[in-house]
Amino acid sequence: MSFRERIARFFSGRYGIDGLYYGLLAAFLILWILRVILADFSVAGILIYILETVLLFWMLYRCLSRNIAARRRENERFLSFFKGIKNFFILQKNKIRDWKHYRYKKCPYCRAVLRLPKRKGTHSVICPRCSRRFDATTRI
């Protein structure tokens, strides 16, 4: 059996890389850069080094794990948490991009964010999510 076949047999049935792996990798790189900026022999540098090591072993453990169902659940929880943060920053980017022509308002009933044309005054709006009518006031 060749070396390549042995490696392929070892990695068969392993979980592999997912979104949580990339999140842990990003956290590891940020901590590594922070440790390089700080003095390596300070107490903070040593604590960051220990945290880096824990993150690295956790990444490897998850990647090489055969318990696929548990790793999938962990990844789904991470992605649902990260989705809220990601959507917040996307909304802020869109508000900056559209500031000349649109205003963003929340529906008072279902809290959906609506993009409304930039017109001065009070306007009657129908929410596309809950189909309720409400008045939105836009000040320029």
PDB file of C-alpha atoms in Angstrom:
ATOM      1  CA  MET A   1       0.000   0.000   0.000  1.00  0.00           C
ATOM      2  CA  SER A   2       1.427   3.356  -1.043  1.00  0.00           C
ATOM      3  CA  PHE A   3       1.740   6.403   1.180  1.00  0.00           C
ATOM      4  CA  ARG A   4      -1.005   8.160  -0.760  1.00  0.00           C
ATOM      5  CA  GLU A   5      -3.422   5.282  -0.157  1.00  0.00           C
ATOM      6  CA  ARG A   6      -2.622   5.247   3.561  1.00  0.00           C
ATOM      7  CA  ILE A   7      -3.341   8.996   3.810  1.00  0.00           C
ATOM      8  CA  ALA A   8      -6.599   8.572   1.886  1.00  0.00           C
ATOM      9  CA  ARG A   9      -7.645   5.703   4.168  1.00  0.00           C
ATOM     10  CA  PHE A  10      -6.808   7.759   7.277  1.00  0.00           C
ATOM     11  CA  PHE A  11      -8.902  10.732   6.143  1.00  0.00           C
ATOM     12  CA  SER A  12     -11.912   8.721   4.975  1.00  0.00           C
ATOM     13  CA  GLY A  13     -14.875   9.192   7.320  1.00  0.00           C
ATOM     14  CA  ARG A  14     -13.401  12.302   8.945  1.00  0.00           C
ATOM     15  CA  TYR A  15     -15.470  15.466   9.315  1.00  0.00           C
ATOM     16  CA  GLY A  16     -13.186  17.929   7.534  1.00  0.00           C
ATOM     17  CA  ILE A  17     -13.310  21.711   7.232  1.00  0.00           C
ATOM     18  CA  ASP A  18     -16.447  23.842   7.706  1.00  0.00           C
ATOM     19  CA  GLY A  19     -17.521  27.373   8.655  1.00  0.00           C
ATOM     20  CA  LEU A  20     -16.614  27.001  12.335  1.00  0.00           C
ATOM     21  CA  TYR A  21     -13.136  25.828  11.315  1.00  0.00           C
ATOM     22  CA  TYR A  22     -12.651  29.016   9.300  1.00  0.00           C
ATOM     23  CA  GLY A  23     -13.980  31.109  12.199  1.00  0.00           C
ATOM     24  CA  LEU A  24     -11.525  29.452  14.587  1.00  0.00           C
ATOM     25  CA  LEU A  25      -8.740  29.949  12.051  1.00  0.00           C
ATOM     26  CA  ALA A  26      -9.553  33.678  11.819  1.00  0.00           C
ATOM     27  CA  ALA A  27      -9.572  33.944  15.637  1.00  0.00           C
ATOM     28  CA  PHE A  28      -6.243  32.079  15.752  1.00  0.00           C
ATOM     29  CA  LEU A  29      -4.653  34.454  13.212  1.00  0.00           C
ATOM     30  CA  ILE A  30      -5.949  37.539  15.040  1.00  0.00           C
ATOM     31  CA  LEU A  31      -4.534  36.246  18.320  1.00  0.00           C
ATOM     32  CA  TRP A  32      -1.242  35.395  16.645  1.00  0.00           C
ATOM     33  CA  ILE A  33      -0.912  38.933  15.238  1.00  0.00           C
ATOM     34  CA  LEU A  34      -1.872  40.369  18.632  1.00  0.00           C
ATOM     35  CA  ARG A  35       0.791  38.244  20.327  1.00  0.00           C
ATOM     36  CA  VAL A  36       3.407  39.372  17.811  1.00  0.00           C
ATOM     37  CA  ILE A  37       2.523  43.005  18.534  1.00  0.00           C
ATOM     38  CA  LEU A  38       2.654  42.455  22.299  1.00  0.00           C
ATOM     39  CA  ALA A  39       5.812  41.290  24.018  1.00  0.00           C
ATOM     40  CA  ASP A  40       6.058  37.490  23.909  1.00  0.00           C
ATOM     41  CA  PHE A  41       7.255  37.228  27.491  1.00  0.00           C
ATOM     42  CA  SER A  42       4.577  39.360  29.112  1.00  0.00           C
ATOM     43  CA  VAL A  43       1.724  37.762  31.004  1.00  0.00           C
ATOM     44  CA  ALA A  44      -0.736  38.781  28.261  1.00  0.00           C
ATOM     45  CA  GLY A  45       1.540  37.246  25.613  1.00  0.00           C
ATOM     46  CA  ILE A  46       1.692  33.948  27.495  1.00  0.00           C
ATOM     47  CA  LEU A  47      -2.093  33.852  27.961  1.00  0.00           C
ATOM     48  CA  ILE A  48      -2.631  34.601  24.279  1.00  0.00           C
ATOM     49  CA  TYR A  49      -0.165  31.830  23.396  1.00  0.00           C
ATOM     50  CA  ILE A  50      -2.101  29.340  25.546  1.00  0.00           C
ATOM     51  CA  LEU A  51      -5.389  30.430  23.928  1.00  0.00           C
ATOM     52  CA  GLU A  52      -3.825  30.071  20.465  1.00  0.00           C
ATOM     53  CA  THR A  53      -2.705  26.547  21.294  1.00  0.00           C
ATOM     54  CA  VAL A  54      -6.174  25.588  22.555  1.00  0.00           C
ATOM     55  CA  LEU A  55      -7.768  26.995  19.369  1.00  0.00           C
ATOM     56  CA  LEU A  56      -5.286  25.126  17.180  1.00  0.00           C
ATOM     57  CA  PHE A  57      -5.935  21.789  18.899  1.00  0.00           C
ATOM     58  CA  TRP A  58      -9.704  22.383  18.798  1.00  0.00           C
ATOM     59  CA  MET A  59      -9.467  23.054  15.049  1.00  0.00           C
ATOM     60  CA  LEU A  60      -7.508  19.855  14.473  1.00  0.00           C
ATOM     61  CA  TYR A  61      -9.810  17.812  16.720  1.00  0.00           C
ATOM     62  CA  ARG A  62     -12.901  19.010  14.842  1.00  0.00           C
ATOM     63  CA  CYS A  63     -11.270  18.457  11.449  1.00  0.00           C
ATOM     64  CA  LEU A  64     -10.170  14.893  12.236  1.00  0.00           C
ATOM     65  CA  SER A  65     -13.260  13.866  14.218  1.00  0.00           C
ATOM     66  CA  ARG A  66     -15.385  10.926  13.109  1.00  0.00           C
ATOM     67  CA  ASN A  67     -18.434  12.123  15.066  1.00  0.00           C
ATOM     68  CA  ILE A  68     -19.956  13.929  12.098  1.00  0.00           C
ATOM     69  CA  ALA A  69     -23.366  14.565  13.685  1.00  0.00           C
ATOM     70  CA  ALA A  70     -21.896  16.417  16.680  1.00  0.00           C
ATOM     71  CA  ARG A  71     -19.560  18.515  14.500  1.00  0.00           C
ATOM     72  CA  ARG A  72     -22.470  19.385  12.195  1.00  0.00           C
ATOM     73  CA  ARG A  73     -24.555  20.591  15.168  1.00  0.00           C
ATOM     74  CA  GLU A  74     -21.651  22.737  16.406  1.00  0.00           C
ATOM     75  CA  ASN A  75     -21.250  24.251  12.939  1.00  0.00           C
ATOM     76  CA  GLU A  76     -24.992  24.995  12.632  1.00  0.00           C
ATOM     77  CA  ARG A  77     -25.007  26.816  15.987  1.00  0.00           C
ATOM     78  CA  PHE A  78     -21.967  28.848  14.960  1.00  0.00           C
ATOM     79  CA  LEU A  79     -23.449  29.745  11.579  1.00  0.00           C
ATOM     80  CA  SER A  80     -26.781  30.810  13.101  1.00  0.00           C
ATOM     81  CA  PHE A  81     -24.906  33.053  15.571  1.00  0.00           C
ATOM     82  CA  PHE A  82     -22.600  34.446  12.893  1.00  0.00           C
ATOM     83  CA  LYS A  83     -25.499  35.055  10.489  1.00  0.00           C
ATOM     84  CA  GLY A  84     -26.949  37.761  12.758  1.00  0.00           C
ATOM     85  CA  ILE A  85     -23.619  39.577  12.972  1.00  0.00           C
ATOM     86  CA  LYS A  86     -23.038  39.290   9.231  1.00  0.00           C
ATOM     87  CA  ASN A  87     -26.530  40.580   8.387  1.00  0.00           C
ATOM     88  CA  PHE A  88     -26.057  43.578  10.695  1.00  0.00           C
ATOM     89  CA  PHE A  89     -22.918  44.668   8.841  1.00  0.00           C
ATOM     90  CA  ILE A  90     -24.509  44.039   5.435  1.00  0.00           C
ATOM     91  CA  LEU A  91     -27.430  46.278   6.438  1.00  0.00           C
ATOM     92  CA  GLN A  92     -25.050  49.035   7.541  1.00  0.00           C
ATOM     93  CA  LYS A  93     -23.178  48.775   4.230  1.00  0.00           C
ATOM     94  CA  ASN A  94     -26.451  48.996   2.310  1.00  0.00           C
ATOM     95  CA  LYS A  95     -27.559  52.044   4.312  1.00  0.00           C
ATOM     96  CA  ILE A  96     -24.325  53.813   3.398  1.00  0.00           C
ATOM     97  CA  ARG A  97     -24.618  52.766  -0.240  1.00  0.00           C
ATOM     98  CA  ASP A  98     -28.258  53.890  -0.576  1.00  0.00           C
ATOM     99  CA  TRP A  99     -28.233  57.056   1.532  1.00  0.00           C
ATOM    100  CA  LYS A 100     -29.039  59.352  -1.413  1.00  0.00           C
ATOM    101  CA  HIS A 101     -32.194  57.615  -2.635  1.00  0.00           C
ATOM    102  CA  TYR A 102     -33.568  55.363   0.141  1.00  0.00           C
ATOM    103  CA  ARG A 103     -34.274  55.252   3.878  1.00  0.00           C
ATOM    104  CA  TYR A 104     -34.478  52.100   5.952  1.00  0.00           C
ATOM    105  CA  LYS A 105     -37.361  51.716   8.437  1.00  0.00           C
ATOM    106  CA  LYS A 106     -38.525  48.815  10.623  1.00  0.00           C
ATOM    107  CA  CYS A 107     -42.045  47.478  10.484  1.00  0.00           C
ATOM    108  CA  PRO A 108     -43.586  48.119  13.940  1.00  0.00           C
ATOM    109  CA  TYR A 109     -45.393  44.747  13.848  1.00  0.00           C
ATOM    110  CA  CYS A 110     -42.898  42.155  12.592  1.00  0.00           C
ATOM    111  CA  ARG A 111     -39.644  44.204  12.908  1.00  0.00           C
ATOM    112  CA  ALA A 112     -38.682  43.583   9.270  1.00  0.00           C
ATOM    113  CA  VAL A 113     -36.328  46.198   7.808  1.00  0.00           C
ATOM    114  CA  LEU A 114     -37.855  47.907   4.781  1.00  0.00           C
ATOM    115  CA  ARG A 115     -36.094  50.028   2.179  1.00  0.00           C
ATOM    116  CA  LEU A 116     -38.304  53.032   1.407  1.00  0.00           C
ATOM    117  CA  PRO A 117     -37.818  55.752  -1.213  1.00  0.00           C
ATOM    118  CA  LYS A 118     -36.421  58.981   0.155  1.00  0.00           C
ATOM    119  CA  ARG A 119     -39.436  61.308   0.114  1.00  0.00           C
ATOM    120  CA  LYS A 120     -40.169  63.900   2.736  1.00  0.00           C
ATOM    121  CA  GLY A 121     -43.318  63.461   4.816  1.00  0.00           C
ATOM    122  CA  THR A 122     -45.536  60.672   6.083  1.00  0.00           C
ATOM    123  CA  HIS A 123     -46.290  57.763   3.782  1.00  0.00           C
ATOM    124  CA  SER A 124     -48.536  54.735   4.061  1.00  0.00           C
ATOM    125  CA  VAL A 125     -46.489  51.529   3.727  1.00  0.00           C
ATOM    126  CA  ILE A 126     -47.565  47.889   3.426  1.00  0.00           C
ATOM    127  CA  CYS A 127     -45.053  45.468   4.911  1.00  0.00           C
ATOM    128  CA  PRO A 128     -44.227  42.651   2.453  1.00  0.00           C
ATOM    129  CA  ARG A 129     -43.617  40.172   5.270  1.00  0.00           C
ATOM    130  CA  CYS A 130     -46.717  40.609   7.469  1.00  0.00           C
ATOM    131  CA  SER A 131     -48.966  42.518   4.975  1.00  0.00           C
ATOM    132  CA  ARG A 132     -49.921  45.150   7.547  1.00  0.00           C
ATOM    133  CA  ARG A 133     -50.267  48.821   6.742  1.00  0.00           C
ATOM    134  CA  PHE A 134     -48.454  51.485   8.795  1.00  0.00           C
ATOM    135  CA  ASP A 135     -47.356  55.087   8.419  1.00  0.00           C
ATOM    136  CA  ALA A 136     -43.665  55.828   7.971  1.00  0.00           C
ATOM    137  CA  THR A 137     -42.311  59.336   8.477  1.00  0.00           C
ATOM    138  CA  THR A 138     -39.206  60.332   6.531  1.00  0.00           C
ATOM    139  CA  ARG A 139     -37.246  63.448   7.391  1.00  0.00           C
ATOM    140  CA  ILE A 140     -34.551  64.519   4.973  1.00  0.00           C
TER     141      ILE A 140
END
